[in-house]
PDB file of C-alpha atoms in Angstrom:
ATOM      1  CA  MET D 466     -98.574 -27.572 -63.573  1.00 93.00           C
ATOM      2  CA  GLU D 467     -97.493 -30.334 -60.605  1.00 95.00           C
ATOM      3  CA  LEU D 468     -94.185 -31.987 -61.694  1.00 98.00           C
ATOM      4  CA  ARG D 469     -94.324 -34.779 -58.970  1.00 97.00           C
ATOM      5  CA  GLY D 470     -94.651 -37.790 -61.009  1.00 97.00           C
ATOM      6  CA  LYS D 471     -94.655 -36.096 -64.427  1.00 98.00           C
ATOM      7  CA  ARG D 472     -92.033 -37.276 -67.314  1.00 98.00           C
ATOM      8  CA  VAL D 473     -89.998 -34.583 -68.767  1.00 98.00           C
ATOM      9  CA  LEU D 474     -88.201 -34.997 -71.705  1.00 98.00           C
ATOM     10  CA  ILE D 475     -84.856 -32.695 -71.801  1.00 98.00           C
ATOM     11  CA  THR D 476     -82.596 -32.665 -75.113  1.00 98.00           C
ATOM     12  CA  GLY D 477     -79.089 -31.621 -74.694  1.00 97.00           C
ATOM     13  CA  ALA D 478     -78.878 -33.376 -71.191  1.00 97.00           C
ATOM     14  CA  SER D 479     -75.561 -34.610 -70.632  1.00 94.00           C
ATOM     15  CA  ARG D 480     -73.745 -31.265 -69.853  1.00 93.00           C
ATOM     16  CA  GLY D 481     -74.731 -27.636 -69.509  1.00 93.00           C
ATOM     17  CA  ILE D 482     -77.577 -26.143 -68.906  1.00 96.00           C
ATOM     18  CA  GLY D 483     -79.129 -29.655 -69.823  1.00 97.00           C
ATOM     19  CA  GLU D 484     -77.771 -31.327 -66.812  1.00 97.00           C
ATOM     20  CA  SER D 485     -78.854 -28.575 -64.485  1.00 97.00           C
ATOM     21  CA  LEU D 486     -82.414 -29.009 -65.826  1.00 98.00           C
ATOM     22  CA  ALA D 487     -82.265 -32.632 -65.506  1.00 98.00           C
ATOM     23  CA  HIS D 488     -81.066 -32.158 -61.767  1.00 98.00           C
ATOM     24  CA  ASN D 489     -83.787 -29.908 -60.973  1.00 98.00           C
ATOM     25  CA  PHE D 490     -86.658 -31.347 -62.421  1.00 98.00           C
ATOM     26  CA  ALA D 491     -85.592 -34.648 -61.109  1.00 98.00           C
ATOM     27  CA  GLY D 492     -85.382 -32.404 -57.766  1.00 98.00           C
ATOM     28  CA  ALA D 493     -89.029 -31.109 -58.272  1.00 98.00           C
ATOM     29  CA  GLY D 494     -90.635 -35.120 -58.089  1.00 98.00           C
ATOM     30  CA  ALA D 495     -90.285 -35.412 -62.206  1.00 98.00           C
ATOM     31  CA  ARG D 496     -88.948 -38.470 -63.979  1.00 98.00           C
ATOM     32  CA  VAL D 497     -86.790 -37.332 -66.576  1.00 98.00           C
ATOM     33  CA  ALA D 498     -85.788 -38.822 -70.181  1.00 98.00           C
ATOM     34  CA  LEU D 499     -82.622 -37.688 -71.336  1.00 98.00           C
ATOM     35  CA  VAL D 500     -81.524 -37.092 -74.840  1.00 98.00           C
ATOM     36  CA  ALA D 501     -78.021 -36.273 -76.240  1.00 97.00           C
ATOM     37  CA  ARG D 502     -75.728 -37.923 -78.902  1.00 93.00           C
ATOM     38  CA  SER D 503     -74.008 -39.971 -76.860  1.00 88.00           C
ATOM     39  CA  ARG D 504     -75.071 -42.843 -74.465  1.00 91.00           C
ATOM     40  CA  ASP D 505     -72.282 -42.794 -72.655  1.00 89.00           C
ATOM     41  CA  SER D 506     -72.531 -39.322 -71.351  1.00 85.00           C
ATOM     42  CA  LEU D 507     -75.842 -39.841 -70.162  1.00 94.00           C
ATOM     43  CA  GLU D 508     -75.860 -43.038 -68.564  1.00 95.00           C
ATOM     44  CA  SER D 509     -74.274 -41.859 -65.090  1.00 94.00           C
ATOM     45  CA  LEU D 510     -76.580 -39.017 -65.135  1.00 96.00           C
ATOM     46  CA  ALA D 511     -79.733 -41.490 -65.708  1.00 96.00           C
ATOM     47  CA  VAL D 512     -78.283 -43.589 -62.991  1.00 95.00           C
ATOM     48  CA  GLU D 513     -78.139 -40.919 -60.335  1.00 96.00           C
ATOM     49  CA  LEU D 514     -81.489 -39.128 -61.328  1.00 97.00           C
ATOM     50  CA  GLY D 515     -83.538 -42.605 -62.466  1.00 95.00           C
ATOM     51  CA  GLY D 516     -83.982 -41.193 -65.774  1.00 97.00           C
ATOM     52  CA  THR D 517     -84.256 -42.952 -69.043  1.00 98.00           C
ATOM     53  CA  VAL D 518     -81.315 -42.693 -71.924  1.00 98.00           C
ATOM     54  CA  HIS D 519     -82.209 -41.921 -75.231  1.00 98.00           C
ATOM     55  CA  PRO D 520     -79.454 -41.396 -77.697  1.00 97.00           C
ATOM     56  CA  ALA D 521     -80.113 -39.217 -81.058  1.00 97.00           C
ATOM     57  CA  ASP D 522     -78.305 -36.868 -82.903  1.00 97.00           C
ATOM     58  CA  LEU D 523     -80.707 -33.553 -83.949  1.00 98.00           C
ATOM     59  CA  SER D 524     -78.620 -33.045 -86.651  1.00 97.00           C
ATOM     60  CA  ASP D 525     -80.187 -35.882 -88.322  1.00 97.00           C
ATOM     61  CA  SER D 526     -83.823 -35.621 -89.509  1.00 97.00           C
ATOM     62  CA  THR D 527     -84.054 -39.555 -89.505  1.00 98.00           C
ATOM     63  CA  GLN D 528     -83.150 -39.621 -85.628  1.00 98.00           C
ATOM     64  CA  VAL D 529     -85.095 -37.117 -84.886  1.00 98.00           C
ATOM     65  CA  SER D 530     -88.596 -38.892 -86.491  1.00 98.00           C
ATOM     66  CA  GLY D 531     -90.489 -40.752 -84.311  1.00 98.00           C
ATOM     67  CA  LEU D 532     -88.077 -39.917 -81.474  1.00 98.00           C
ATOM     68  CA  ILE D 533     -91.104 -39.083 -79.193  1.00 98.00           C
ATOM     69  CA  ARG D 534     -92.748 -42.409 -79.846  1.00 98.00           C
ATOM     70  CA  ARG D 535     -89.591 -44.217 -78.913  1.00 98.00           C
ATOM     71  CA  VAL D 536     -88.951 -42.230 -76.046  1.00 98.00           C
ATOM     72  CA  GLU D 537     -92.867 -42.873 -74.825  1.00 98.00           C
ATOM     73  CA  ASP D 538     -92.379 -46.654 -75.711  1.00 98.00           C
ATOM     74  CA  ASP D 539     -89.588 -46.715 -73.110  1.00 96.00           C
ATOM     75  CA  GLY D 540     -90.876 -45.412 -69.811  1.00 96.00           C
ATOM     76  CA  GLY D 541     -94.279 -43.758 -70.528  1.00 97.00           C
ATOM     77  CA  PRO D 542     -95.917 -40.428 -71.899  1.00 98.00           C
ATOM     78  CA  ILE D 543     -94.194 -37.149 -72.081  1.00 98.00           C
ATOM     79  CA  ASP D 544     -95.766 -34.618 -70.039  1.00 98.00           C
ATOM     80  CA  VAL D 545     -93.101 -31.919 -70.627  1.00 98.00           C
ATOM     81  CA  LEU D 546     -90.888 -31.297 -73.255  1.00 98.00           C
ATOM     82  CA  VAL D 547     -87.612 -29.420 -72.935  1.00 98.00           C
ATOM     83  CA  ASN D 548     -86.143 -28.353 -76.197  1.00 98.00           C
ATOM     84  CA  ASN D 549     -82.527 -27.214 -74.688  1.00 98.00           C
ATOM     85  CA  ALA D 550     -80.188 -28.794 -77.405  1.00 97.00           C
ATOM     86  CA  GLY D 551     -78.047 -26.114 -79.320  1.00 95.00           C
ATOM     87  CA  ILE D 552     -75.424 -25.737 -81.182  1.00 93.00           C
ATOM     88  CA  GLU D 553     -73.223 -22.514 -81.783  1.00 90.00           C
ATOM     89  CA  SER D 554     -71.700 -21.091 -85.108  1.00 89.00           C
ATOM     90  CA  THR D 555     -69.213 -18.239 -84.815  1.00 91.00           C
ATOM     91  CA  ALA D 556     -67.809 -17.039 -88.146  1.00 91.00           C
ATOM     92  CA  CYS D 557     -68.065 -14.817 -90.977  1.00 91.00           C
ATOM     93  CA  PHE D 558     -71.484 -15.974 -92.497  1.00 93.00           C
ATOM     94  CA  THR D 559     -69.619 -16.608 -96.337  1.00 93.00           C
ATOM     95  CA  ASP D 560     -66.416 -18.273 -94.306  1.00 92.00           C
ATOM     96  CA  ALA D 561     -68.646 -20.844 -92.545  1.00 89.00           C
ATOM     97  CA  PRO D 562     -68.283 -24.545 -93.418  1.00 89.00           C
ATOM     98  CA  GLU D 563     -70.655 -25.595 -96.370  1.00 88.00           C
ATOM     99  CA  ASP D 564     -72.771 -27.534 -94.203  1.00 92.00           C
ATOM    100  CA  GLU D 565     -72.963 -25.393 -91.257  1.00 93.00           C
ATOM    101  CA  LEU D 566     -76.114 -23.213 -92.223  1.00 95.00           C
ATOM    102  CA  ARG D 567     -78.155 -26.249 -92.466  1.00 96.00           C
ATOM    103  CA  ARG D 568     -76.711 -28.068 -89.082  1.00 96.00           C
ATOM    104  CA  VAL D 569     -77.325 -24.964 -87.153  1.00 97.00           C
ATOM    105  CA  THR D 570     -80.808 -24.584 -88.257  1.00 97.00           C
ATOM    106  CA  ASP D 571     -81.596 -28.128 -87.775  1.00 98.00           C
ATOM    107  CA  VAL D 572     -80.390 -28.445 -84.352  1.00 98.00           C
ATOM    108  CA  ASN D 573     -81.559 -25.049 -83.132  1.00 98.00           C
ATOM    109  CA  TYR D 574     -85.025 -24.696 -84.738  1.00 98.00           C
ATOM    110  CA  LEU D 575     -86.279 -27.462 -87.196  1.00 98.00           C
ATOM    111  CA  ALA D 576     -85.731 -30.382 -84.328  1.00 98.00           C
ATOM    112  CA  PRO D 577     -87.411 -28.684 -81.432  1.00 98.00           C
ATOM    113  CA  ALA D 578     -90.191 -27.568 -84.154  1.00 98.00           C
ATOM    114  CA  GLU D 579     -90.719 -31.245 -85.076  1.00 98.00           C
ATOM    115  CA  LEU D 580     -90.347 -32.419 -81.442  1.00 98.00           C
ATOM    116  CA  CYS D 581     -93.076 -30.360 -80.561  1.00 98.00           C
ATOM    117  CA  ARG D 582     -95.278 -31.425 -83.513  1.00 98.00           C
ATOM    118  CA  GLN D 583     -94.583 -35.031 -82.440  1.00 98.00           C
ATOM    119  CA  ALA D 584     -95.101 -34.362 -78.968  1.00 98.00           C
ATOM    120  CA  ILE D 585     -98.408 -31.986 -78.462  1.00 98.00           C
ATOM    121  CA  PRO D 586    -101.254 -34.386 -80.225  1.00 98.00           C
ATOM    122  CA  GLY D 587    -100.423 -36.977 -77.605  1.00 98.00           C
ATOM    123  CA  MET D 588    -100.440 -34.225 -74.970  1.00 98.00           C
ATOM    124  CA  LEU D 589    -104.085 -32.606 -75.828  1.00 97.00           C
ATOM    125  CA  ARG D 590    -105.304 -36.616 -75.792  1.00 97.00           C
ATOM    126  CA  ARG D 591    -103.920 -36.758 -72.269  1.00 97.00           C
ATOM    127  CA  GLY D 592    -105.650 -33.650 -70.748  1.00 97.00           C
ATOM    128  CA  GLY D 593    -102.430 -31.381 -71.326  1.00 97.00           C
ATOM    129  CA  GLY D 594     -98.763 -30.516 -71.402  1.00 98.00           C
ATOM    130  CA  HIS D 595     -96.010 -28.129 -71.413  1.00 98.00           C
ATOM    131  CA  ILE D 596     -93.265 -27.122 -73.955  1.00 98.00           C
ATOM    132  CA  VAL D 597     -89.981 -25.218 -72.911  1.00 98.00           C
ATOM    133  CA  ASN D 598     -88.316 -24.031 -75.734  1.00 98.00           C
ATOM    134  CA  VAL D 599     -84.303 -22.603 -74.795  1.00 98.00           C
ATOM    135  CA  SER D 600     -83.687 -19.841 -77.123  1.00 98.00           C
ATOM    136  CA  SER D 601     -81.218 -16.816 -76.912  1.00 96.00           C
ATOM    137  CA  LEU D 602     -81.250 -12.840 -76.798  1.00 95.00           C
ATOM    138  CA  SER D 603     -78.929 -13.352 -79.821  1.00 94.00           C
ATOM    139  CA  GLY D 604     -82.324 -13.875 -81.668  1.00 95.00           C
ATOM    140  CA  ILE D 605     -83.047 -10.322 -80.702  1.00 95.00           C
ATOM    141  CA  VAL D 606     -79.685  -8.601 -80.807  1.00 92.00           C
ATOM    142  CA  LEU D 607     -77.367  -9.403 -83.361  1.00 91.00           C
ATOM    143  CA  PHE D 608     -73.389  -9.494 -82.947  1.00 93.00           C
ATOM    144  CA  PRO D 609     -70.923 -10.109 -85.687  1.00 95.00           C
ATOM    145  CA  GLY D 610     -69.966 -13.655 -86.538  1.00 94.00           C
ATOM    146  CA  LEU D 611     -73.413 -15.267 -85.211  1.00 94.00           C
ATOM    147  CA  VAL D 612     -75.396 -15.073 -88.139  1.00 95.00           C
ATOM    148  CA  SER D 613     -76.914 -18.227 -88.408  1.00 95.00           C
ATOM    149  CA  TYR D 614     -77.069 -18.945 -85.090  1.00 95.00           C
ATOM    150  CA  SER D 615     -79.029 -15.533 -84.286  1.00 96.00           C
ATOM    151  CA  ALA D 616     -81.410 -16.497 -86.983  1.00 97.00           C
ATOM    152  CA  SER D 617     -81.871 -20.020 -85.908  1.00 97.00           C
ATOM    153  CA  LYS D 618     -82.998 -18.498 -82.463  1.00 97.00           C
ATOM    154  CA  ALA D 619     -85.025 -16.013 -83.692  1.00 97.00           C
ATOM    155  CA  ALA D 620     -86.970 -18.868 -85.437  1.00 98.00           C
ATOM    156  CA  LEU D 621     -87.457 -20.643 -82.443  1.00 98.00           C
ATOM    157  CA  SER D 622     -88.495 -17.686 -80.470  1.00 97.00           C
ATOM    158  CA  HIS D 623     -91.231 -16.751 -83.133  1.00 97.00           C
ATOM    159  CA  PHE D 624     -92.075 -20.199 -83.532  1.00 98.00           C
ATOM    160  CA  THR D 625     -93.022 -20.709 -79.703  1.00 98.00           C
ATOM    161  CA  ALA D 626     -95.323 -17.772 -79.758  1.00 96.00           C
ATOM    162  CA  GLY D 627     -96.757 -19.378 -82.863  1.00 96.00           C
ATOM    163  CA  LEU D 628     -97.249 -22.156 -80.736  1.00 97.00           C
ATOM    164  CA  ARG D 629     -99.282 -20.316 -78.002  1.00 95.00           C
ATOM    165  CA  THR D 630    -101.531 -18.720 -81.009  1.00 94.00           C
ATOM    166  CA  ASP D 631    -102.482 -22.187 -82.494  1.00 95.00           C
ATOM    167  CA  PHE D 632    -103.236 -23.665 -79.209  1.00 95.00           C
ATOM    168  CA  ARG D 633    -104.856 -20.730 -77.577  1.00 93.00           C
ATOM    169  CA  GLY D 634    -107.704 -21.871 -75.099  1.00 92.00           C
ATOM    170  CA  LEU D 635    -106.255 -25.427 -74.927  1.00 95.00           C
ATOM    171  CA  PRO D 636    -104.087 -27.042 -72.279  1.00 96.00           C
ATOM    172  CA  ILE D 637    -100.747 -26.646 -73.599  1.00 97.00           C
ATOM    173  CA  GLY D 638     -98.373 -24.213 -71.728  1.00 97.00           C
ATOM    174  CA  THR D 639     -95.046 -23.178 -73.387  1.00 98.00           C
ATOM    175  CA  THR D 640     -92.229 -21.259 -71.844  1.00 98.00           C
ATOM    176  CA  LEU D 641     -89.752 -19.529 -74.142  1.00 98.00           C
ATOM    177  CA  VAL D 642     -86.307 -19.076 -72.605  1.00 98.00           C
ATOM    178  CA  GLU D 643     -84.396 -16.323 -73.634  1.00 97.00           C
ATOM    179  CA  LEU D 644     -80.958 -16.495 -72.041  1.00 96.00           C
ATOM    180  CA  GLY D 645     -78.022 -14.142 -72.527  1.00 93.00           C
ATOM    181  CA  PRO D 646     -74.490 -15.455 -71.923  1.00 92.00           C
ATOM    182  CA  ILE D 647     -74.144 -18.676 -69.810  1.00 91.00           C
ATOM    183  CA  PRO D 648     -70.657 -19.999 -68.986  1.00 89.00           C
ATOM    184  CA  THR D 649     -70.697 -23.098 -70.807  1.00 82.00           C
ATOM    185  CA  ASP D 650     -68.603 -24.839 -73.690  1.00 78.00           C
ATOM    186  CA  LEU D 651     -70.958 -22.979 -75.957  1.00 76.00           C
ATOM    187  CA  LEU D 652     -69.968 -19.644 -74.728  1.00 77.00           C
ATOM    188  CA  ALA D 653     -66.343 -20.337 -74.967  1.00 79.00           C
ATOM    189  CA  LYS D 654     -66.323 -20.642 -78.314  1.00 81.00           C
ATOM    190  CA  ILE D 655     -66.999 -16.954 -78.955  1.00 85.00           C
ATOM    191  CA  ASP D 656     -63.144 -16.611 -78.928  1.00 85.00           C
ATOM    192  CA  ASN D 657     -62.880 -18.604 -82.223  1.00 85.00           C
ATOM    193  CA  TYR D 658     -63.826 -15.269 -84.232  1.00 90.00           C
ATOM    194  CA  GLU D 659     -62.517 -12.022 -82.969  1.00 94.00           C
ATOM    195  CA  PRO D 660     -65.325  -9.648 -83.957  1.00 93.00           C
ATOM    196  CA  THR D 661     -67.431 -11.772 -82.010  1.00 92.00           C
ATOM    197  CA  ALA D 662     -65.151 -11.921 -79.371  1.00 92.00           C
ATOM    198  CA  LYS D 663     -64.854  -8.244 -79.260  1.00 94.00           C
ATOM    199  CA  SER D 664     -68.267  -7.578 -79.381  1.00 93.00           C
ATOM    200  CA  PHE D 665     -69.221  -9.505 -76.357  1.00 91.00           C
ATOM    201  CA  GLN D 666     -66.016  -7.833 -74.417  1.00 93.00           C
ATOM    202  CA  ARG D 667     -67.798  -4.561 -75.146  1.00 94.00           C
ATOM    203  CA  ALA D 668     -71.145  -5.431 -74.099  1.00 91.00           C
ATOM    204  CA  TYR D 669     -69.695  -6.823 -70.486  1.00 90.00           C
ATOM    205  CA  ARG D 670     -67.746  -3.469 -70.277  1.00 93.00           C
ATOM    206  CA  TRP D 671     -70.772  -1.375 -70.619  1.00 91.00           C
ATOM    207  CA  GLY D 672     -72.781  -3.938 -68.483  1.00 88.00           C
ATOM    208  CA  VAL D 673     -75.547  -5.098 -71.229  1.00 85.00           C
ATOM    209  CA  ALA D 674     -74.034  -8.667 -70.899  1.00 88.00           C
ATOM    210  CA  VAL D 675     -73.467 -10.365 -67.555  1.00 93.00           C
ATOM    211  CA  ASP D 676     -73.012 -13.691 -66.756  1.00 93.00           C
ATOM    212  CA  THR D 677     -75.991 -15.958 -65.498  1.00 95.00           C
ATOM    213  CA  PRO D 678     -74.959 -19.444 -63.617  1.00 95.00           C
ATOM    214  CA  ARG D 679     -76.674 -22.439 -65.577  1.00 95.00           C
ATOM    215  CA  GLU D 680     -78.022 -23.289 -62.274  1.00 97.00           C
ATOM    216  CA  ARG D 681     -79.958 -20.291 -61.943  1.00 97.00           C
ATOM    217  CA  VAL D 682     -81.309 -21.045 -65.278  1.00 97.00           C
ATOM    218  CA  ALA D 683     -82.472 -24.499 -64.601  1.00 98.00           C
ATOM    219  CA  GLU D 684     -84.061 -23.275 -60.924  1.00 98.00           C
ATOM    220  CA  GLU D 685     -86.086 -20.138 -63.124  1.00 98.00           C
ATOM    221  CA  VAL D 686     -87.287 -22.665 -65.971  1.00 98.00           C
ATOM    222  CA  VAL D 687     -88.483 -25.177 -63.486  1.00 98.00           C
ATOM    223  CA  LYS D 688     -90.605 -22.376 -61.654  1.00 98.00           C
ATOM    224  CA  ALA D 689     -91.955 -20.956 -64.797  1.00 98.00           C
ATOM    225  CA  VAL D 690     -93.367 -24.815 -65.712  1.00 98.00           C
ATOM    226  CA  LEU D 691     -94.609 -24.977 -62.202  1.00 98.00           C
ATOM    227  CA  LYS D 692     -96.395 -21.736 -62.341  1.00 98.00           C
ATOM    228  CA  GLY D 693     -97.314 -21.648 -65.911  1.00 97.00           C
ATOM    229  CA  ARG D 694     -95.131 -18.740 -66.915  1.00 97.00           C
ATOM    230  CA  ARG D 695     -94.853 -17.824 -70.677  1.00 97.00           C
ATOM    231  CA  HIS D 696     -91.049 -16.306 -70.422  1.00 97.00           C
ATOM    232  CA  VAL D 697     -87.934 -16.944 -68.418  1.00 98.00           C
ATOM    233  CA  ARG D 698     -85.495 -13.953 -69.248  1.00 97.00           C
ATOM    234  CA  LEU D 699     -82.150 -13.926 -67.764  1.00 96.00           C
ATOM    235  CA  PRO D 700     -80.275 -11.888 -67.250  1.00 94.00           C
ATOM    236  CA  LYS D 701     -83.261  -9.561 -65.763  1.00 93.00           C
ATOM    237  CA  ARG D 702     -81.418  -6.216 -67.033  1.00 91.00           C
ATOM    238  CA  SER D 703     -82.035  -7.494 -70.382  1.00 89.00           C
ATOM    239  CA  ALA D 704     -85.363  -8.536 -70.209  1.00 89.00           C
ATOM    240  CA  PRO D 705     -87.007  -4.984 -71.606  1.00 91.00           C
ATOM    241  CA  LEU D 706     -85.198  -5.753 -75.031  1.00 89.00           C
ATOM    242  CA  ALA D 707     -86.975  -9.007 -75.258  1.00 92.00           C
ATOM    243  CA  MET D 708     -90.202  -7.597 -74.081  1.00 93.00           C
ATOM    244  CA  LEU D 709     -89.820  -4.706 -76.710  1.00 93.00           C
ATOM    245  CA  ALA D 710     -89.190  -7.708 -79.496  1.00 91.00           C
ATOM    246  CA  GLU D 711     -92.417  -9.515 -77.901  1.00 93.00           C
ATOM    247  CA  ALA D 712     -94.548  -6.564 -77.928  1.00 95.00           C
ATOM    248  CA  PRO D 713     -96.193  -6.875 -81.739  1.00 95.00           C
ATOM    249  CA  ARG D 714     -97.019 -10.395 -80.640  1.00 93.00           C
ATOM    250  CA  ARG D 715     -98.788  -9.569 -77.716  1.00 92.00           C
ATOM    251  CA  ILE D 716    -100.575  -6.597 -79.613  1.00 95.00           C
ATOM    252  CA  ALA D 717    -101.462  -9.225 -82.322  1.00 93.00           C
ATOM    253  CA  GLU D 718    -103.041 -11.793 -79.411  1.00 91.00           C
ATOM    254  CA  ILE D 719    -104.909  -8.465 -78.327  1.00 93.00           C
ATOM    255  CA  ILE D 720    -106.369  -8.012 -81.603  1.00 94.00           C
ATOM    256  CA  LEU D 721    -107.428 -11.434 -82.168  1.00 92.00           C
ATOM    257  CA  THR D 722    -109.284 -11.758 -79.250  1.00 91.00           C
ATOM    258  CA  GLY D 723    -112.229 -13.875 -79.483  1.00 91.00           C
ATOM    259  CA  VAL D 724    -111.474 -15.319 -83.119  1.00 92.00           C
ATOM    260  CA  PRO D 725    -111.148 -18.907 -83.147  1.00 90.00           C
ATOM    261  CA  HIS D 726    -107.688 -20.229 -82.994  1.00 88.00           C
ATOM    262  CA  GLN D 727    -108.663 -23.917 -83.938  1.00 87.00           C
ATOM    263  CA  ALA D 728    -110.795 -24.887 -86.791  1.00 83.00           C
ATOM    264  CA  LYS D 729    -113.942 -26.888 -86.032  1.00 78.00           C
ATOM    265  CA  SER D 730    -113.726 -30.531 -86.814  1.00 66.00           C
TER     266      SER D 730
END
C-alpha cells in the first residue's frame, strides 16, 4: 500500500512503540490519527506530526463504541488501522486484582477486534485498507505470571488470522506483529513478580530473548504495510517459534483453497 496521503489511526500512540509508529508513518507521508487515554500526552506529538488527537480509554467499551466514526468525522477516512495499545498483567493469576482479567482482555483483544469491526466496512467501500495488530510472542510462549496477558495476545494473533480467512480475496491487508521484549515501560513491569523476572533472566542468558529497540519495530511495521507483508516477527531469532504456531493456520488455508470465503449477497 502506498502510504503518502493515507490516514493511519494508531492506538496507544502517546509513548513507546506507538509514538515511534506515529513518527515512522508520518515520515512515510501518511496523516496520523493518534489515540490514547490522555489528550495532554498526545497534543505535542500531534503538533509535531500534523496529526489529530482522539482521547479514548480502550478499557471502556462505551468509549470504544463509535470510535472509528468519531475519528473519521474529524479528519477523514481511515486507510490503515494500527491496534498497538496494550497493557500488562504480571502476577499469579489468582492473586491479580478482581477486574484485571477483564481489563487486560478488553484492551489487548476486545478493543482491537471491535475497532476492526468498525473500520473494515468503510475500507471495503473505498476499495481497500490495511489492519496492523500488535501482538506478542507471549501469545505462543508462556512464562509464569503472564497468564492473562499471554491469553489476550494469543486471542489477538488468532483473530488476525481469522480476519485474513474471512476477507480472503478482498482488498483488506493484515499484518500481525509478534514481538519479544521491547525496552518500554511495559517491559519494566516484569520485575513486579519474581517468577516472571527470573524467567526473562533465563531467556536472556540462553539467548532466546533479546531486546529490540522500539524504533526498529516501527520501521519494520511501516515496511510491512508498504509491501503488504502478513507478519513482522522480532527478534528475528524467535521467528521459527511463531512460524510453528502459524503452521496449522497456513495448512488450513491450503486445504480451503477454492472454497468461497464470503457469502453471496
